[in-house]
Amino acid sequence: MARPWFSWLLRLIGPALLIGFLATSDLRLLWEILRAAELAPIVLSLALMPPFVIFKSWRWTQILRAMNMSLDLPSACALYTVGLFYGTTTPGQAGDLLKAVYLRERGLPTAPALLSVVLDRLCDLIIMALLGMIGVFALGQLLPSRELQQLIVIAMGVGLIVVTTLLTARKPRSWLLTEVLPRVAPRLRTRLDHWNEQMHSLTITPRLVIVVSGATLLSVAFTFTRLWLLFLALGLTAIPLLVIVGSSALIAVLQALPISIGGVGVRDVILIAILTAYGYTQEQALALSTTFLLINIEHTLVGFIVSFWYPLGRSGTISL
């Protein structure tokens, strides 16, 4: 019983941080900042959701194709949007993995379907972690030493290399599934062997790397454009674009941790640290975080509506 309680306590870290920030802020000033925001950049930021989804969905279809599975782009866009809904409303964006359930219900094998979702998320994680390293240095004045900055960057880099290798390279992946994990969970040996056989369909080719990298860069470009428009809406023009990119990427990486829901609190910590370093107030940072939240709300609402056309099966679980 301790594990569920501990998991929920971790999820409350983000909301607790936000409550603390709100308790030490001038809420009337925060409201006035939001009222004074320019509407046009915010509307344009929200209007850029379709190309953001299309590029990500197309990338997913290419990963599926490399694993001898097919999914048309309209269906991929719909399922990706539903995945945004589930991902936004679950800690660590774990609900995004439910896209594999949709694929399983459409007759695709479970293990490759799940791997395709994980690899798709890994594409974003890699680029965001690389750009997030810029955010680490942007927050350098808050860290005790330059050595700690370097340690964090090295840890992020090594972690990315290890995870990428284990997921994409056939031999390391087989070693993980057939040697390491069975020792941790002996009862799952048969299931892990089955997963390993199903995942052999993944073939990494130069064309796939180029295509996936290009789609990732395009989707990331739309992501940062949408966020930059929100800075512009609040008149936060003193912050360099490189810092905006680095801090936003760092937020994206930290939001993947199961310590919040929808990035609440985690996002505020980074934005307050960045904005106050450039002479802005805590209230302005919280106002910016609120506009960031609008994007999450948009993803949630659109995904929720689309989910009515793509309901999960009665079981709602992956059968093996």
PDB file of N, CA and C in Angstrom, residues 11-49:
ATOM      1  N   ARG A  11       3.356  13.134  -7.108  1.00  0.00           N
ATOM      2  CA  ARG A  11       2.569  13.930  -8.052  1.00  0.00           C
ATOM      3  C   ARG A  11       2.139  15.271  -7.461  1.00  0.00           C
ATOM      4  N   LEU A  12       2.091  15.333  -6.142  1.00  0.00           N
ATOM      5  CA  LEU A  12       1.660  16.566  -5.481  1.00  0.00           C
ATOM      6  C   LEU A  12       2.780  17.588  -5.324  1.00  0.00           C
ATOM      7  N   ILE A  13       4.011  17.198  -5.684  1.00  0.00           N
ATOM      8  CA  ILE A  13       5.136  18.130  -5.553  1.00  0.00           C
ATOM      9  C   ILE A  13       4.899  19.368  -6.418  1.00  0.00           C
ATOM     10  N   GLY A  14       4.535  19.157  -7.675  1.00  0.00           N
ATOM     11  CA  GLY A  14       4.294  20.287  -8.575  1.00  0.00           C
ATOM     12  C   GLY A  14       3.187  21.207  -8.094  1.00  0.00           C
ATOM     13  N   PRO A  15       1.977  20.687  -7.834  1.00  0.00           N
ATOM     14  CA  PRO A  15       0.911  21.542  -7.321  1.00  0.00           C
ATOM     15  C   PRO A  15       1.288  22.261  -6.029  1.00  0.00           C
ATOM     16  N   ALA A  16       2.035  21.582  -5.147  1.00  0.00           N
ATOM     17  CA  ALA A  16       2.450  22.227  -3.897  1.00  0.00           C
ATOM     18  C   ALA A  16       3.361  23.416  -4.167  1.00  0.00           C
ATOM     19  N   LEU A  17       4.243  23.272  -5.139  1.00  0.00           N
ATOM     20  CA  LEU A  17       5.123  24.383  -5.504  1.00  0.00           C
ATOM     21  C   LEU A  17       4.311  25.557  -6.033  1.00  0.00           C
ATOM     22  N   LEU A  18       3.323  25.266  -6.879  1.00  0.00           N
ATOM     23  CA  LEU A  18       2.491  26.333  -7.434  1.00  0.00           C
ATOM     24  C   LEU A  18       1.729  27.056  -6.331  1.00  0.00           C
ATOM     25  N   ILE A  19       1.171  26.317  -5.395  1.00  0.00           N
ATOM     26  CA  ILE A  19       0.446  26.943  -4.287  1.00  0.00           C
ATOM     27  C   ILE A  19       1.377  27.869  -3.497  1.00  0.00           C
ATOM     28  N   GLY A  20       2.606  27.413  -3.292  1.00  0.00           N
ATOM     29  CA  GLY A  20       3.574  28.245  -2.576  1.00  0.00           C
ATOM     30  C   GLY A  20       3.879  29.534  -3.325  1.00  0.00           C
ATOM     31  N   PHE A  21       4.024  29.442  -4.649  1.00  0.00           N
ATOM     32  CA  PHE A  21       4.294  30.641  -5.447  1.00  0.00           C
ATOM     33  C   PHE A  21       3.105  31.600  -5.416  1.00  0.00           C
ATOM     34  N   LEU A  22       1.898  31.055  -5.535  1.00  0.00           N
ATOM     35  CA  LEU A  22       0.705  31.903  -5.507  1.00  0.00           C
ATOM     36  C   LEU A  22       0.540  32.578  -4.152  1.00  0.00           C
ATOM     37  N   ALA A  23       0.900  31.870  -3.092  1.00  0.00           N
ATOM     38  CA  ALA A  23       0.763  32.429  -1.743  1.00  0.00           C
ATOM     39  C   ALA A  23       1.711  33.594  -1.506  1.00  0.00           C
ATOM     40  N   THR A  24       2.815  33.644  -2.255  1.00  0.00           N
ATOM     41  CA  THR A  24       3.800  34.718  -2.074  1.00  0.00           C
ATOM     42  C   THR A  24       3.742  35.744  -3.205  1.00  0.00           C
ATOM     43  N   SER A  25       2.664  35.705  -3.984  1.00  0.00           N
ATOM     44  CA  SER A  25       2.534  36.630  -5.116  1.00  0.00           C
ATOM     45  C   SER A  25       1.379  37.588  -4.897  1.00  0.00           C
ATOM     46  N   ASP A  26       1.427  38.689  -5.638  1.00  0.00           N
ATOM     47  CA  ASP A  26       0.340  39.661  -5.631  1.00  0.00           C
ATOM     48  C   ASP A  26      -0.670  39.213  -6.690  1.00  0.00           C
ATOM     49  N   LEU A  27      -1.739  38.585  -6.262  1.00  0.00           N
ATOM     50  CA  LEU A  27      -2.700  38.006  -7.201  1.00  0.00           C
ATOM     51  C   LEU A  27      -3.416  39.080  -8.020  1.00  0.00           C
ATOM     52  N   ARG A  28      -3.606  40.239  -7.434  1.00  0.00           N
ATOM     53  CA  ARG A  28      -4.242  41.331  -8.177  1.00  0.00           C
ATOM     54  C   ARG A  28      -3.337  41.784  -9.319  1.00  0.00           C
ATOM     55  N   LEU A  29      -2.035  41.883  -9.044  1.00  0.00           N
ATOM     56  CA  LEU A  29      -1.081  42.251 -10.090  1.00  0.00           C
ATOM     57  C   LEU A  29      -1.026  41.165 -11.160  1.00  0.00           C
ATOM     58  N   LEU A  30      -1.066  39.917 -10.738  1.00  0.00           N
ATOM     59  CA  LEU A  30      -1.066  38.802 -11.692  1.00  0.00           C
ATOM     60  C   LEU A  30      -2.257  38.897 -12.632  1.00  0.00           C
ATOM     61  N   TRP A  31      -3.422  39.225 -12.092  1.00  0.00           N
ATOM     62  CA  TRP A  31      -4.621  39.363 -12.911  1.00  0.00           C
ATOM     63  C   TRP A  31      -4.497  40.538 -13.888  1.00  0.00           C
ATOM     64  N   GLU A  32      -3.938  41.633 -13.428  1.00  0.00           N
ATOM     65  CA  GLU A  32      -3.765  42.788 -14.305  1.00  0.00           C
ATOM     66  C   GLU A  32      -2.800  42.481 -15.447  1.00  0.00           C
ATOM     67  N   ILE A  33      -1.752  41.712 -15.177  1.00  0.00           N
ATOM     68  CA  ILE A  33      -0.799  41.324 -16.232  1.00  0.00           C
ATOM     69  C   ILE A  33      -1.494  40.468 -17.285  1.00  0.00           C
ATOM     70  N   LEU A  34      -2.323  39.543 -16.832  1.00  0.00           N
ATOM     71  CA  LEU A  34      -3.045  38.687 -17.770  1.00  0.00           C
ATOM     72  C   LEU A  34      -4.052  39.498 -18.590  1.00  0.00           C
ATOM     73  N   ARG A  35      -4.713  40.444 -17.957  1.00  0.00           N
ATOM     74  CA  ARG A  35      -5.681  41.276 -18.680  1.00  0.00           C
ATOM     75  C   ARG A  35      -5.011  42.145 -19.732  1.00  0.00           C
ATOM     76  N   ALA A  36      -3.772  42.542 -19.472  1.00  0.00           N
ATOM     77  CA  ALA A  36      -3.057  43.419 -20.400  1.00  0.00           C
ATOM     78  C   ALA A  36      -2.375  42.650 -21.538  1.00  0.00           C
ATOM     79  N   ALA A  37      -2.421  41.336 -21.508  1.00  0.00           N
ATOM     80  CA  ALA A  37      -1.766  40.525 -22.539  1.00  0.00           C
ATOM     81  C   ALA A  37      -2.393  40.776 -23.908  1.00  0.00           C
ATOM     82  N   GLU A  38      -1.554  40.772 -24.945  1.00  0.00           N
ATOM     83  CA  GLU A  38      -2.042  40.927 -26.314  1.00  0.00           C
ATOM     84  C   GLU A  38      -2.723  39.639 -26.751  1.00  0.00           C
ATOM     85  N   LEU A  39      -3.902  39.760 -27.293  1.00  0.00           N
ATOM     86  CA  LEU A  39      -4.698  38.586 -27.643  1.00  0.00           C
ATOM     87  C   LEU A  39      -4.210  37.906 -28.926  1.00  0.00           C
ATOM     88  N   ALA A  40      -3.768  38.703 -29.908  1.00  0.00           N
ATOM     89  CA  ALA A  40      -3.417  38.145 -31.215  1.00  0.00           C
ATOM     90  C   ALA A  40      -2.316  37.079 -31.149  1.00  0.00           C
ATOM     91  N   PRO A  41      -1.190  37.328 -30.460  1.00  0.00           N
ATOM     92  CA  PRO A  41      -0.160  36.281 -30.388  1.00  0.00           C
ATOM     93  C   PRO A  41      -0.647  35.003 -29.701  1.00  0.00           C
ATOM     94  N   ILE A  42      -1.515  35.153 -28.702  1.00  0.00           N
ATOM     95  CA  ILE A  42      -2.039  33.982 -28.003  1.00  0.00           C
ATOM     96  C   ILE A  42      -2.915  33.160 -28.936  1.00  0.00           C
ATOM     97  N   VAL A  43      -3.787  33.843 -29.680  1.00  0.00           N
ATOM     98  CA  VAL A  43      -4.671  33.148 -30.629  1.00  0.00           C
ATOM     99  C   VAL A  43      -3.842  32.447 -31.702  1.00  0.00           C
ATOM    100  N   LEU A  44      -2.807  33.133 -32.209  1.00  0.00           N
ATOM    101  CA  LEU A  44      -1.962  32.537 -33.239  1.00  0.00           C
ATOM    102  C   LEU A  44      -1.231  31.308 -32.691  1.00  0.00           C
ATOM    103  N   SER A  45      -0.776  31.387 -31.443  1.00  0.00           N
ATOM    104  CA  SER A  45      -0.104  30.252 -30.817  1.00  0.00           C
ATOM    105  C   SER A  45      -1.028  29.044 -30.753  1.00  0.00           C
ATOM    106  N   LEU A  46      -2.267  29.273 -30.366  1.00  0.00           N
ATOM    107  CA  LEU A  46      -3.233  28.181 -30.289  1.00  0.00           C
ATOM    108  C   LEU A  46      -3.598  27.666 -31.678  1.00  0.00           C
ATOM    109  N   ALA A  47      -3.622  28.562 -32.653  1.00  0.00           N
ATOM    110  CA  ALA A  47      -3.989  28.174 -34.022  1.00  0.00           C
ATOM    111  C   ALA A  47      -2.926  27.316 -34.695  1.00  0.00           C
ATOM    112  N   LEU A  48      -1.723  27.295 -34.161  1.00  0.00           N
ATOM    113  CA  LEU A  48      -0.636  26.499 -34.748  1.00  0.00           C
ATOM    114  C   LEU A  48      -0.630  25.049 -34.270  1.00  0.00           C
ATOM    115  N   MET A  49      -1.666  24.641 -33.570  1.00  0.00           N
ATOM    116  CA  MET A  49      -1.735  23.249 -33.119  1.00  0.00           C
ATOM    117  C   MET A  49      -1.805  22.253 -34.276  1.00  0.00           C
TER     118      MET A  49
END
